[in-house]
mmCIF file of C-alpha atoms and ligand atoms in Angstrom:
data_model
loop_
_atom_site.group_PDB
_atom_site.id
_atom_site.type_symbol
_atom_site.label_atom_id
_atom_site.label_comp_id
_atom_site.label_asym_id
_atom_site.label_seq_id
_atom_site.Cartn_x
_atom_site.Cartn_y
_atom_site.Cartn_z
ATOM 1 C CA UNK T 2 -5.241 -48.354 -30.061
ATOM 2 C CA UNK T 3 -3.808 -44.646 -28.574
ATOM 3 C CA UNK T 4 -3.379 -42.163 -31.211
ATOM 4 C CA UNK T 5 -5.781 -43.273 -33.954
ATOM 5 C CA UNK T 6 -8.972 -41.497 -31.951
ATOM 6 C CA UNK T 7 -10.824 -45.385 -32.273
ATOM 7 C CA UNK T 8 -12.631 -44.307 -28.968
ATOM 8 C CA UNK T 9 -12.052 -47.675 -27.923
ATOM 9 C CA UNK T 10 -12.818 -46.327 -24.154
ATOM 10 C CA UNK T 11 -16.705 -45.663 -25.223
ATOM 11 C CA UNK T 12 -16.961 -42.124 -25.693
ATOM 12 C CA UNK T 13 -15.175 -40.261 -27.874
ATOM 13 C CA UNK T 14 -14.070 -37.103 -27.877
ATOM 14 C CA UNK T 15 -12.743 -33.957 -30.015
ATOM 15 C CA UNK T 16 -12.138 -30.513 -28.863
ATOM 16 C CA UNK T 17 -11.552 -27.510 -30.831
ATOM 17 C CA UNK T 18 -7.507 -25.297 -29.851
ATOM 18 C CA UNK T 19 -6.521 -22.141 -29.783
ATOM 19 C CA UNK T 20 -6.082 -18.587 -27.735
ATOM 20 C CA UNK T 21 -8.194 -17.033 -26.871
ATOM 21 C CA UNK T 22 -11.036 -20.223 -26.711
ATOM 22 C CA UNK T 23 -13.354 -19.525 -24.453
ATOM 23 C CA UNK T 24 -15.866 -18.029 -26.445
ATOM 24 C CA UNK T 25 -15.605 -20.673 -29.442
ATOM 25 C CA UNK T 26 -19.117 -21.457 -30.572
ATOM 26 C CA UNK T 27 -17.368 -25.275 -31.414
ATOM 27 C CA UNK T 28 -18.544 -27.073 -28.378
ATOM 28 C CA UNK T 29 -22.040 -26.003 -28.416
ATOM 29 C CA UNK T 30 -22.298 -26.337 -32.642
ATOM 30 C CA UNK T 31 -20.817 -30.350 -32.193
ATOM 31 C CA UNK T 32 -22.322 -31.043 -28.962
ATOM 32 C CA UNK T 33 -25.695 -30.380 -30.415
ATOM 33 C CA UNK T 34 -24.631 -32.490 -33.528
ATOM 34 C CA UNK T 35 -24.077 -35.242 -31.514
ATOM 35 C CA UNK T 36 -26.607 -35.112 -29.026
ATOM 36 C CA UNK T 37 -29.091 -34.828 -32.485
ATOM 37 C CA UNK T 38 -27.794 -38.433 -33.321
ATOM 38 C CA UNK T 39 -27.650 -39.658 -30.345
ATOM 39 C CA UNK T 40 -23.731 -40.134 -31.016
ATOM 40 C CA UNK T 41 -21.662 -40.801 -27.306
ATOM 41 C CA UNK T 42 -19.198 -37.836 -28.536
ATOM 42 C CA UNK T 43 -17.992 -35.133 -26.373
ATOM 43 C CA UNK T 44 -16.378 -31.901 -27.335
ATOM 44 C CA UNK T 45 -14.373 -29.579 -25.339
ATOM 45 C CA UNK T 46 -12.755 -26.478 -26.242
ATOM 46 C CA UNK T 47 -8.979 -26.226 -24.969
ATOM 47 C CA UNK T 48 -6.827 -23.055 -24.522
ATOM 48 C CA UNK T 49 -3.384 -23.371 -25.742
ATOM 49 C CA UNK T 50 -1.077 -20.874 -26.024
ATOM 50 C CA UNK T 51 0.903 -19.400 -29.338
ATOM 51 C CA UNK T 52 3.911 -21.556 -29.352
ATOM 52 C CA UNK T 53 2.913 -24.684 -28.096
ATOM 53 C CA UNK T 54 0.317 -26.290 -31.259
ATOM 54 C CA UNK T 55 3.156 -29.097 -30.886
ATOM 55 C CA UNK T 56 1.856 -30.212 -27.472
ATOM 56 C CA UNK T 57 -1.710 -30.391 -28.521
ATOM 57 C CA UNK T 58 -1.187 -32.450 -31.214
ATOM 58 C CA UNK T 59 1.274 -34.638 -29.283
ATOM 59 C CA UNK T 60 -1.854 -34.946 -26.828
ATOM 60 C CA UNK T 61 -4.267 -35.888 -29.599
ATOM 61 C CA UNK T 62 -2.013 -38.438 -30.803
ATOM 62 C CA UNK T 63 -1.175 -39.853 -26.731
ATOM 63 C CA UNK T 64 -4.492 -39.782 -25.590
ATOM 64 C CA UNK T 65 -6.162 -41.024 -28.974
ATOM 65 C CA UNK T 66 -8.639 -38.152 -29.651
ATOM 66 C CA UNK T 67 -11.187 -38.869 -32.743
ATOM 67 C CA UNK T 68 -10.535 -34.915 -34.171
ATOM 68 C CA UNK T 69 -9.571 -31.870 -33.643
ATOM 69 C CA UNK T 70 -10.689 -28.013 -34.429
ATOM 70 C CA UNK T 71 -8.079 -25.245 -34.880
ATOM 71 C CA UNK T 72 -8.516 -22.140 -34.481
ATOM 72 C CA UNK T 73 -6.091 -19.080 -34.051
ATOM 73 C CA UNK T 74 -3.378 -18.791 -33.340
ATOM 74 C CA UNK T 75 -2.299 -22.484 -34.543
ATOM 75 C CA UNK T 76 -3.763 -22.869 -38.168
ATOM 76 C CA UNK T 77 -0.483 -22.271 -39.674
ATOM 77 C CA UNK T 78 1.290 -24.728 -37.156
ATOM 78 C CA UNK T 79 -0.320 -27.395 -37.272
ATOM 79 C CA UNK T 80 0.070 -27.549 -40.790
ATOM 80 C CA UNK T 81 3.185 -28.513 -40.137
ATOM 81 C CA UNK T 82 2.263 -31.361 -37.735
ATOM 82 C CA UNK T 83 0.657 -33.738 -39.380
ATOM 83 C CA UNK T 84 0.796 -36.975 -41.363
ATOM 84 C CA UNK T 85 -0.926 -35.563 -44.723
ATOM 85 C CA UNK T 86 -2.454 -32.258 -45.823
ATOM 86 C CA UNK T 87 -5.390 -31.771 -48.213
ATOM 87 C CA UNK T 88 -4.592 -30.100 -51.151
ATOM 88 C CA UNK T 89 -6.804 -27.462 -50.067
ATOM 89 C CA UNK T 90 -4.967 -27.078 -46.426
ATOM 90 C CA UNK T 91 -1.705 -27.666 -48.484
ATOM 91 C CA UNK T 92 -2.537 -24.311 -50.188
ATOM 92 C CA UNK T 93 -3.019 -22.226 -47.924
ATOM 93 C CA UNK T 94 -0.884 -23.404 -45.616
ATOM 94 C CA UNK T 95 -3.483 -23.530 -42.593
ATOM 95 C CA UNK T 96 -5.527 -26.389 -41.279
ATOM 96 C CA UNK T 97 -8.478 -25.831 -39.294
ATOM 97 C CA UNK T 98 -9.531 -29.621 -38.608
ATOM 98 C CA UNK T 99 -7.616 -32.859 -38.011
ATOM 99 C CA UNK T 100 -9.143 -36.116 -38.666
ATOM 100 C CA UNK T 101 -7.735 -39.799 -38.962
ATOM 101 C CA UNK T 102 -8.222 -41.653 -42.059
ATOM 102 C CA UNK T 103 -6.950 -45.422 -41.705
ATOM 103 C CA UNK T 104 -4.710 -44.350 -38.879
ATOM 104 C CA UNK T 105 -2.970 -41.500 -40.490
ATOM 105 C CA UNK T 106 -3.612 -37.733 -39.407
ATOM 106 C CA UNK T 107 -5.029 -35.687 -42.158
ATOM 107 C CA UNK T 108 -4.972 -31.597 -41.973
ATOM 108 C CA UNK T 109 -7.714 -30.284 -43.527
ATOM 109 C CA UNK T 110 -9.063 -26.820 -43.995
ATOM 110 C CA UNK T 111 -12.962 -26.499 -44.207
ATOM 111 C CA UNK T 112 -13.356 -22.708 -43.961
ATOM 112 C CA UNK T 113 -13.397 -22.079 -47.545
ATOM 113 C CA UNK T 114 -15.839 -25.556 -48.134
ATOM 114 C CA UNK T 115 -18.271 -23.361 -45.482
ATOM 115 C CA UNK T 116 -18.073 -20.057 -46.605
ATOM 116 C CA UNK T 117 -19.334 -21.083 -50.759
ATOM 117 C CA UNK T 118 -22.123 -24.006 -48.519
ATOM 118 C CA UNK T 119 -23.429 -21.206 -46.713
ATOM 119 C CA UNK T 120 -23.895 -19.069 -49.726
ATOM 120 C CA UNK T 121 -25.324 -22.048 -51.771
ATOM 121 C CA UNK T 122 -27.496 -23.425 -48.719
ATOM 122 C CA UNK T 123 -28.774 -20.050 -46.630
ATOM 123 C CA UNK T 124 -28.574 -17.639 -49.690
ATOM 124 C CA UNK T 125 -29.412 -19.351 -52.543
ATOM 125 C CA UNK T 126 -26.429 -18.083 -54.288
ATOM 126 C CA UNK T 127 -23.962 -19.652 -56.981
ATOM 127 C CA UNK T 128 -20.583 -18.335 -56.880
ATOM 128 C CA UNK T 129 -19.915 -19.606 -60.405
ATOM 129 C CA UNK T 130 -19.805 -16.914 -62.684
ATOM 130 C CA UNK T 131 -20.165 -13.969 -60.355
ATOM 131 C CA UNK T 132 -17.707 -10.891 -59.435
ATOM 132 C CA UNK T 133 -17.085 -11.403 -56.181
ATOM 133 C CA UNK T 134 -14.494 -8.344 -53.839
ATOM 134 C CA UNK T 135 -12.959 -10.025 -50.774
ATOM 135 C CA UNK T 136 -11.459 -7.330 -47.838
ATOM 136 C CA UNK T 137 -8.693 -8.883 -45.988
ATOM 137 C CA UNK T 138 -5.721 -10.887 -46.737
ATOM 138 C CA UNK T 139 -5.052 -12.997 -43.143
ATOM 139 C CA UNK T 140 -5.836 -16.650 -43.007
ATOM 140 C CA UNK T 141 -9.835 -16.263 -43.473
ATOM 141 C CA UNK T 142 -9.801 -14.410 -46.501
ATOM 142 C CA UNK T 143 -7.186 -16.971 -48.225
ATOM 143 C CA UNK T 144 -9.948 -19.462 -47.317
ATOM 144 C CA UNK T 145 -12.611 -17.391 -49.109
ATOM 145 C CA UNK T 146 -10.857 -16.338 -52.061
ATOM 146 C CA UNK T 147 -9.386 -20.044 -52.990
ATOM 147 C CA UNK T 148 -12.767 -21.643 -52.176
ATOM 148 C CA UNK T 149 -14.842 -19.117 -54.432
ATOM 149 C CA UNK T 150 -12.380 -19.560 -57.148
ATOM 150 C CA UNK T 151 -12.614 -23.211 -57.101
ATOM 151 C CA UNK T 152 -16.400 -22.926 -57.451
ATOM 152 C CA UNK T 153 -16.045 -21.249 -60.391
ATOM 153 C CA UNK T 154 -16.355 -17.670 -59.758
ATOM 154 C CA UNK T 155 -15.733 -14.965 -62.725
ATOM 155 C CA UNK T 156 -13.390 -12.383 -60.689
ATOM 156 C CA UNK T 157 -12.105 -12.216 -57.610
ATOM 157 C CA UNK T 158 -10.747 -8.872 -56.338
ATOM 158 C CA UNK T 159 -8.590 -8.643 -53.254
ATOM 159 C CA UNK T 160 -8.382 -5.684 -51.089
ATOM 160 C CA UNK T 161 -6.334 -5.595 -48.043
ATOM 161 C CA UNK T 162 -4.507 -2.774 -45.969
ATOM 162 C CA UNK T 163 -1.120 -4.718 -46.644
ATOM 163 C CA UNK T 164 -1.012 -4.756 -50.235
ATOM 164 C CA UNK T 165 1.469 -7.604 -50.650
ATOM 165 C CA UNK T 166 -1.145 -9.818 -48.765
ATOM 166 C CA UNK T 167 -3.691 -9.122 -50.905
ATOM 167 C CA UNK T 168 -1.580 -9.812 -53.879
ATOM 168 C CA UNK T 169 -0.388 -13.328 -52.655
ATOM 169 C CA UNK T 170 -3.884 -14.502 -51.267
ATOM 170 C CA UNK T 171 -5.499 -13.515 -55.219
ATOM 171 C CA UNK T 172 -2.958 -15.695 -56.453
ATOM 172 C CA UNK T 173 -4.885 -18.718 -54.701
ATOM 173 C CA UNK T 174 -7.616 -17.870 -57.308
ATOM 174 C CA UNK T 175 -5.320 -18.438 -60.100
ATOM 175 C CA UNK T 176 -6.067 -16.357 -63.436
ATOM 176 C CA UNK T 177 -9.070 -15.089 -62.198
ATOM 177 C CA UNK T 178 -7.727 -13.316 -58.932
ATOM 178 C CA UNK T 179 -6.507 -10.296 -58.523
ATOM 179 C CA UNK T 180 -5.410 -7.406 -56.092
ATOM 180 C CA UNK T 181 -7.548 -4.318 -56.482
ATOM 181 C CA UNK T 182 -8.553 -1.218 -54.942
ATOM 182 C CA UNK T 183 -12.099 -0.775 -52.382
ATOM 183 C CA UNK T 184 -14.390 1.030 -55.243
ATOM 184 C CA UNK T 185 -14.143 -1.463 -56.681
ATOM 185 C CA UNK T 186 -16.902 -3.087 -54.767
ATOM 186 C CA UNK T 187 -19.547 -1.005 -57.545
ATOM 187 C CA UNK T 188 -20.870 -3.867 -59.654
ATOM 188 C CA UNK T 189 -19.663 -6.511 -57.379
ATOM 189 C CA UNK T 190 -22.132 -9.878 -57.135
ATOM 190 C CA UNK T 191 -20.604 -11.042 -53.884
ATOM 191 C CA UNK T 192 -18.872 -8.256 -51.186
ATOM 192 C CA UNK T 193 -16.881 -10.604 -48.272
ATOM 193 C CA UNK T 194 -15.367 -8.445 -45.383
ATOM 194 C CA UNK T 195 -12.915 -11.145 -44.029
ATOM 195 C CA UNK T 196 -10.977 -8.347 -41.969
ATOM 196 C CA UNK T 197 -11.407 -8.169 -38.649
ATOM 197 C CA UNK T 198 -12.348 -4.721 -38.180
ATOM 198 C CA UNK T 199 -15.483 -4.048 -37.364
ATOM 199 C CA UNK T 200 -15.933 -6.454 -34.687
ATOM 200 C CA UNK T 201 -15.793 -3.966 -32.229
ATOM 201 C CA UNK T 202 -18.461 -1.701 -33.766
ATOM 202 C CA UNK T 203 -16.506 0.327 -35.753
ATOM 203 C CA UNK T 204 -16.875 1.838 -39.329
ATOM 204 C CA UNK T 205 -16.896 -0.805 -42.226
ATOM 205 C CA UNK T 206 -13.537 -1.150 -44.343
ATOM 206 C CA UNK T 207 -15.337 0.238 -47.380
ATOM 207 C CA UNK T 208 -17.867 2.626 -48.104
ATOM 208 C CA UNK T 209 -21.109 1.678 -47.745
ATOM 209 C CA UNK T 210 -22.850 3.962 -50.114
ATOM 210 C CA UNK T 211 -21.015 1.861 -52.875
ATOM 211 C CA UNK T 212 -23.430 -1.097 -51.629
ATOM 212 C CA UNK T 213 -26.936 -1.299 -53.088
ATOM 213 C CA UNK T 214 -30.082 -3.665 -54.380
ATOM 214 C CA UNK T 215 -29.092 -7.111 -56.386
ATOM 215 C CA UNK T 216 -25.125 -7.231 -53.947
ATOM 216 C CA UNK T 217 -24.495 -9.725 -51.695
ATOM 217 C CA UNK T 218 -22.583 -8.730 -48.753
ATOM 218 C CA UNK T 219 -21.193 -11.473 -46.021
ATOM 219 C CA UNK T 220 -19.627 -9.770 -43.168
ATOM 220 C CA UNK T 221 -17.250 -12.780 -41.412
ATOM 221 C CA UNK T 222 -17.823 -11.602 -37.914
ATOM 222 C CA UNK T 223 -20.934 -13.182 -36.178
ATOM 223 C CA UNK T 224 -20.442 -11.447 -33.034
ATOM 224 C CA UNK T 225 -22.364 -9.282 -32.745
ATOM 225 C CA UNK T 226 -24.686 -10.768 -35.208
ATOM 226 C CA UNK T 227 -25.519 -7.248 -37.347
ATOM 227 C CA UNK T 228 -21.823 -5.007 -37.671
ATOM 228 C CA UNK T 229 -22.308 -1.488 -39.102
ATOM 229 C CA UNK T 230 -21.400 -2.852 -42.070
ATOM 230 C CA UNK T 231 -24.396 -5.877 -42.531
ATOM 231 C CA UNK T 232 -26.823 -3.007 -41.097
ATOM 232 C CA UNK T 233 -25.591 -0.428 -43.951
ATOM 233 C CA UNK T 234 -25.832 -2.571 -46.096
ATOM 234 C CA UNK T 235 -28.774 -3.293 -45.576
ATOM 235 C CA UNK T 236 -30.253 0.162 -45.926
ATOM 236 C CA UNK T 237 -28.595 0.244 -48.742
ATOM 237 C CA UNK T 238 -30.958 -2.301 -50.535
ATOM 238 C CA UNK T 239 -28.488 -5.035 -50.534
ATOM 239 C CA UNK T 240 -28.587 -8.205 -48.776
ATOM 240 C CA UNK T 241 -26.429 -8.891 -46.079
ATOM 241 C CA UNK T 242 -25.793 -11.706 -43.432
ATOM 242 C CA UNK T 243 -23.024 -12.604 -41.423
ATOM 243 C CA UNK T 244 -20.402 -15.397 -40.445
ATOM 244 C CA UNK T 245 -22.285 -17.755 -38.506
ATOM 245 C CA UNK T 246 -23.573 -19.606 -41.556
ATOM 246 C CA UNK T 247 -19.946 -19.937 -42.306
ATOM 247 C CA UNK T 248 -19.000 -21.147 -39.022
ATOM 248 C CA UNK T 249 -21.335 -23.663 -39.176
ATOM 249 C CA UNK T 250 -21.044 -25.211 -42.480
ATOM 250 C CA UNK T 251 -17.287 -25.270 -41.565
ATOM 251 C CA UNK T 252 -18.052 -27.190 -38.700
ATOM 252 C CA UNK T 253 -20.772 -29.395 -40.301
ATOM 253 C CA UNK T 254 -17.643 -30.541 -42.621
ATOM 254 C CA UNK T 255 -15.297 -31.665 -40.179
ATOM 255 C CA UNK T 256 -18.108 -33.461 -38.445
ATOM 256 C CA UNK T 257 -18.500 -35.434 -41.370
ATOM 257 C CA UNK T 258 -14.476 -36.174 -41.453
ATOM 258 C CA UNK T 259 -14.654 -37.647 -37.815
ATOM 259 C CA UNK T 260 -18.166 -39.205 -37.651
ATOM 260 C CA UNK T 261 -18.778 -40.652 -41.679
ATOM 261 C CA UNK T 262 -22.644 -39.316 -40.799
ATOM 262 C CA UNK T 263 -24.244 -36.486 -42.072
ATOM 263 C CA UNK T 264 -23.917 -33.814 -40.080
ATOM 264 C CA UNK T 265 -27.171 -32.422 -38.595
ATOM 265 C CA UNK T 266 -27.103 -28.804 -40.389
ATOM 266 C CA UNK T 267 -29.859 -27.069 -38.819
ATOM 267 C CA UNK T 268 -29.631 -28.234 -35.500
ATOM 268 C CA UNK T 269 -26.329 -26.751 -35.413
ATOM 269 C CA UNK T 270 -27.040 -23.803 -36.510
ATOM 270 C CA UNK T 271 -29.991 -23.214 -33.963
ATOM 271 C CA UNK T 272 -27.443 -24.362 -31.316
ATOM 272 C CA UNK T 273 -25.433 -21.569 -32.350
ATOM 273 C CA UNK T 274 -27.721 -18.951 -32.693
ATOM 274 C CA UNK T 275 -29.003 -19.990 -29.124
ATOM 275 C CA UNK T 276 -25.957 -19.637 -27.360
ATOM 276 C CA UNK T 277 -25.648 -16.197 -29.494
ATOM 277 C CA UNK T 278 -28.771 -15.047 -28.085
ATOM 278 C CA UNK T 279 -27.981 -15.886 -24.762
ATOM 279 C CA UNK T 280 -24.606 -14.170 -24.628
ATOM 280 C CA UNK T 281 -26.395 -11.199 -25.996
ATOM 281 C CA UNK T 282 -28.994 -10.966 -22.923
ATOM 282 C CA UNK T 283 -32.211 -9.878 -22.931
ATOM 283 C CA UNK T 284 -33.041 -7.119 -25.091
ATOM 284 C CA UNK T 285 -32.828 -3.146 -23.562
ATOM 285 C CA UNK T 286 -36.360 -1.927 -22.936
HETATM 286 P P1 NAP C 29 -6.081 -12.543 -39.631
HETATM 287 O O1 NAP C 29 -5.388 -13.646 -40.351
HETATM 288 O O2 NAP C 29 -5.472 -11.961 -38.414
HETATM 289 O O3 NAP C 29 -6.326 -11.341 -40.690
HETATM 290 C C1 NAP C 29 -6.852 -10.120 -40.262
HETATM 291 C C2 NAP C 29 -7.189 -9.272 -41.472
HETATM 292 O O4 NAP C 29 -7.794 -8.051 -41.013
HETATM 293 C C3 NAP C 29 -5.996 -8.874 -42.307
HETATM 294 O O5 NAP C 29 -6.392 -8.773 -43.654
HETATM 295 C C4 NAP C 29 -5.656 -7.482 -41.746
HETATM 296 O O6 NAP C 29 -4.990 -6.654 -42.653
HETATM 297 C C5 NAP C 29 -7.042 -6.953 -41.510
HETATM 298 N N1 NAP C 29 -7.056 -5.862 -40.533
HETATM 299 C C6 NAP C 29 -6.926 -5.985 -39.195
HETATM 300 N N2 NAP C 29 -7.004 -4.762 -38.612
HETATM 301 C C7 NAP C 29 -7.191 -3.863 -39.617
HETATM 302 C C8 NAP C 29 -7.363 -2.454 -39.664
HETATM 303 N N3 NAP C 29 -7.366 -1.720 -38.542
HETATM 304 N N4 NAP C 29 -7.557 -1.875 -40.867
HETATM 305 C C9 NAP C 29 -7.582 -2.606 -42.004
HETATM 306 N N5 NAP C 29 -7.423 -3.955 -42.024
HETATM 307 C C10 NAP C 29 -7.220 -4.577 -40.848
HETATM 308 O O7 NAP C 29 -7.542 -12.981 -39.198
HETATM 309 P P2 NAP C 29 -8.500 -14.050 -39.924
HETATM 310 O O8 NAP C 29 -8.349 -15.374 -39.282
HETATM 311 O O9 NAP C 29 -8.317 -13.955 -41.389
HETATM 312 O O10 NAP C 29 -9.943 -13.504 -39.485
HETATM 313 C C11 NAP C 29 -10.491 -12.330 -40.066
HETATM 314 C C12 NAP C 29 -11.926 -12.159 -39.595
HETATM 315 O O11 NAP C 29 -12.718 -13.260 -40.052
HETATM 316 C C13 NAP C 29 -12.089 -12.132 -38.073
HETATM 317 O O12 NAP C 29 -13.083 -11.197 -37.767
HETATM 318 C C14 NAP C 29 -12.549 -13.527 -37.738
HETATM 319 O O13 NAP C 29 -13.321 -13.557 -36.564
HETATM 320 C C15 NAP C 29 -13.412 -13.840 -38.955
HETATM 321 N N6 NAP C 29 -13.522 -15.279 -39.233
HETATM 322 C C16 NAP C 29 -14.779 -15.801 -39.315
HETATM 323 C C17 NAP C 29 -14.917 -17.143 -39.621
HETATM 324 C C18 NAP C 29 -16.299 -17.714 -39.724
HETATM 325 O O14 NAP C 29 -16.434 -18.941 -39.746
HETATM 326 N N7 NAP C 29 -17.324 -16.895 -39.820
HETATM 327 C C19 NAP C 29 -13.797 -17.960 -39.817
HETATM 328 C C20 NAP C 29 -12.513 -17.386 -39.724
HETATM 329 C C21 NAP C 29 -12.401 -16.032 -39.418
HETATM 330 P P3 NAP C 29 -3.376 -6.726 -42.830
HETATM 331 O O15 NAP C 29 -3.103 -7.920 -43.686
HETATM 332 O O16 NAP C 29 -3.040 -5.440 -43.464
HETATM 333 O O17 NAP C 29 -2.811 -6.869 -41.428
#
């Protein structure tokens, strides 16, 4: 039946949206999930431009894919597009996976379930309890703050260039959320940098000599893999990683929405950090 993704061709297939694409690490983190299970899946990655989420999900429905990634610029659109929301996508007003449940399209939004699995799975660490200072306010920080609230953290401070941003993203952590100013990363548990700067190797949004021994600091970008601000960090005495195990716990969860099988976690991951590594080239002599 077209439109409920039954795969009732043989194969089926998903593909992750957005502008730019290209460079998603989606097809190579699922592709190696499937090919670990021996699954007949295939994922694709799909430029669309802004504007036109509409027609991919009108294709998804027509052609009967079995799920869907999205990625920017569409997360908010999409939203908009399908049968039923989770209440997590339904609060933040993004979705970043569709699935069918019983022939209905469900928006979900795992970025928040991947960022506080990550901590718990590659770190070790418990949000619950803990202060945790989030930089940003755009549609990956939301993600953060709500999920980290939900898991019980103690504080969460929100620091973001546009002021009213932060304020209505630390409202998604409900009485324990709050807008607040960058020193305020001294006696943090948890530091998150979900702003995009610093992708281009550029100075950290906060001052790293505020950073030391017993902190936490997750820097969202993964590429590269070590900002200024995960290597600063470090020297500080803190420990710091960076976004890929988010990525990939946030994929691991929508491949348990389409396929019902537990997703292959560390296959995944070394997937990703292959293709990573390859992008990167060989090292300079
Ligand atoms: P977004 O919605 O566009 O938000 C961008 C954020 O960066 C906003 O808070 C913005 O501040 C801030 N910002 C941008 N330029 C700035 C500057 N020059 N100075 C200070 N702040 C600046 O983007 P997003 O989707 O939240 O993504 C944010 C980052 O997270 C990106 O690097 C993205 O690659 C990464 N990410 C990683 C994962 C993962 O799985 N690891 C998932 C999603 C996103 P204003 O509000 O003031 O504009």
């Amino acid at each position: 039946m077209p439109g409920t993704g039954d795969g009732e061709n043989g194969v089926k297939v998903a593909a992750v949206v957005g502008r730019p694409v290209e460079h998603s690490l989606s097809p190579v983190i699922h592709n190696a999930a499937f090919e670990t299970l021996g699954l007949d899946w295939r994922f694709f990655a799909v430029s669309v431009p802004a504007g036109r989420a509409g027609d991919a999900v009108a294709a998804l429905r027509a052609l009967g894919l079995a799920g869907l990634s999205v990625t920017m610029p569409h997360k908010g659109a999409v939203s908009a597009l399908v049968d039923e929301r989770t209440p997590v996508a339904d609060a933040l007003g993004a979705v970043n996976c569709l699935w069918w449940r019983a022939g209905t399209l469900v928006g979900d939004n795992t970025d928040g379930a991947g960022f506080v699995d990550a901590l718990r799975a590659e770190e070790g660490v418990e949000p619950a309890g803990r202060r945790v200072v989030v930089f940003g306010g755009g549609g990956a920080a939301r993600a953060v703050v709500s999920a980290v609230a939900g898991a019980g953290a103690g504080e969460v401070v929100v620091v973001n260039r546009t002021a009213t941003r932060a304020e209505a993203a630390a409202r998604l952590a409900g009485p324990v959320g709050r807008a607040g100013r960058p020193e305020e990363v001294d006696g943090a548990d948890i530091v998150v940098n979900a702003t995009s700067v610093g992708m281009d190797g550029g100075p950290p949004p906060l001052d790293t000599d505020r950073l030391g021994p017993g902190q936490l600091v997750v820097d969202l970008v993964y590429e590269p893999a070590a900002t200024r601000l995960v290597v600063e960090a470090r020297q500080r005495g803190a420990v710091a990683v960076n976004g890929l195990g988010m990525l990939v716990h946030q994929a691991a969860h929508a491949f348990r929405r389409w396929t019902g099988e537990d997703p292959p976690v560390g296959a995944m991951a070394a997937a990703a950090r292959a293709e990573l590594t390859r992008r990167a080239g060989p090292p300079s002599a």
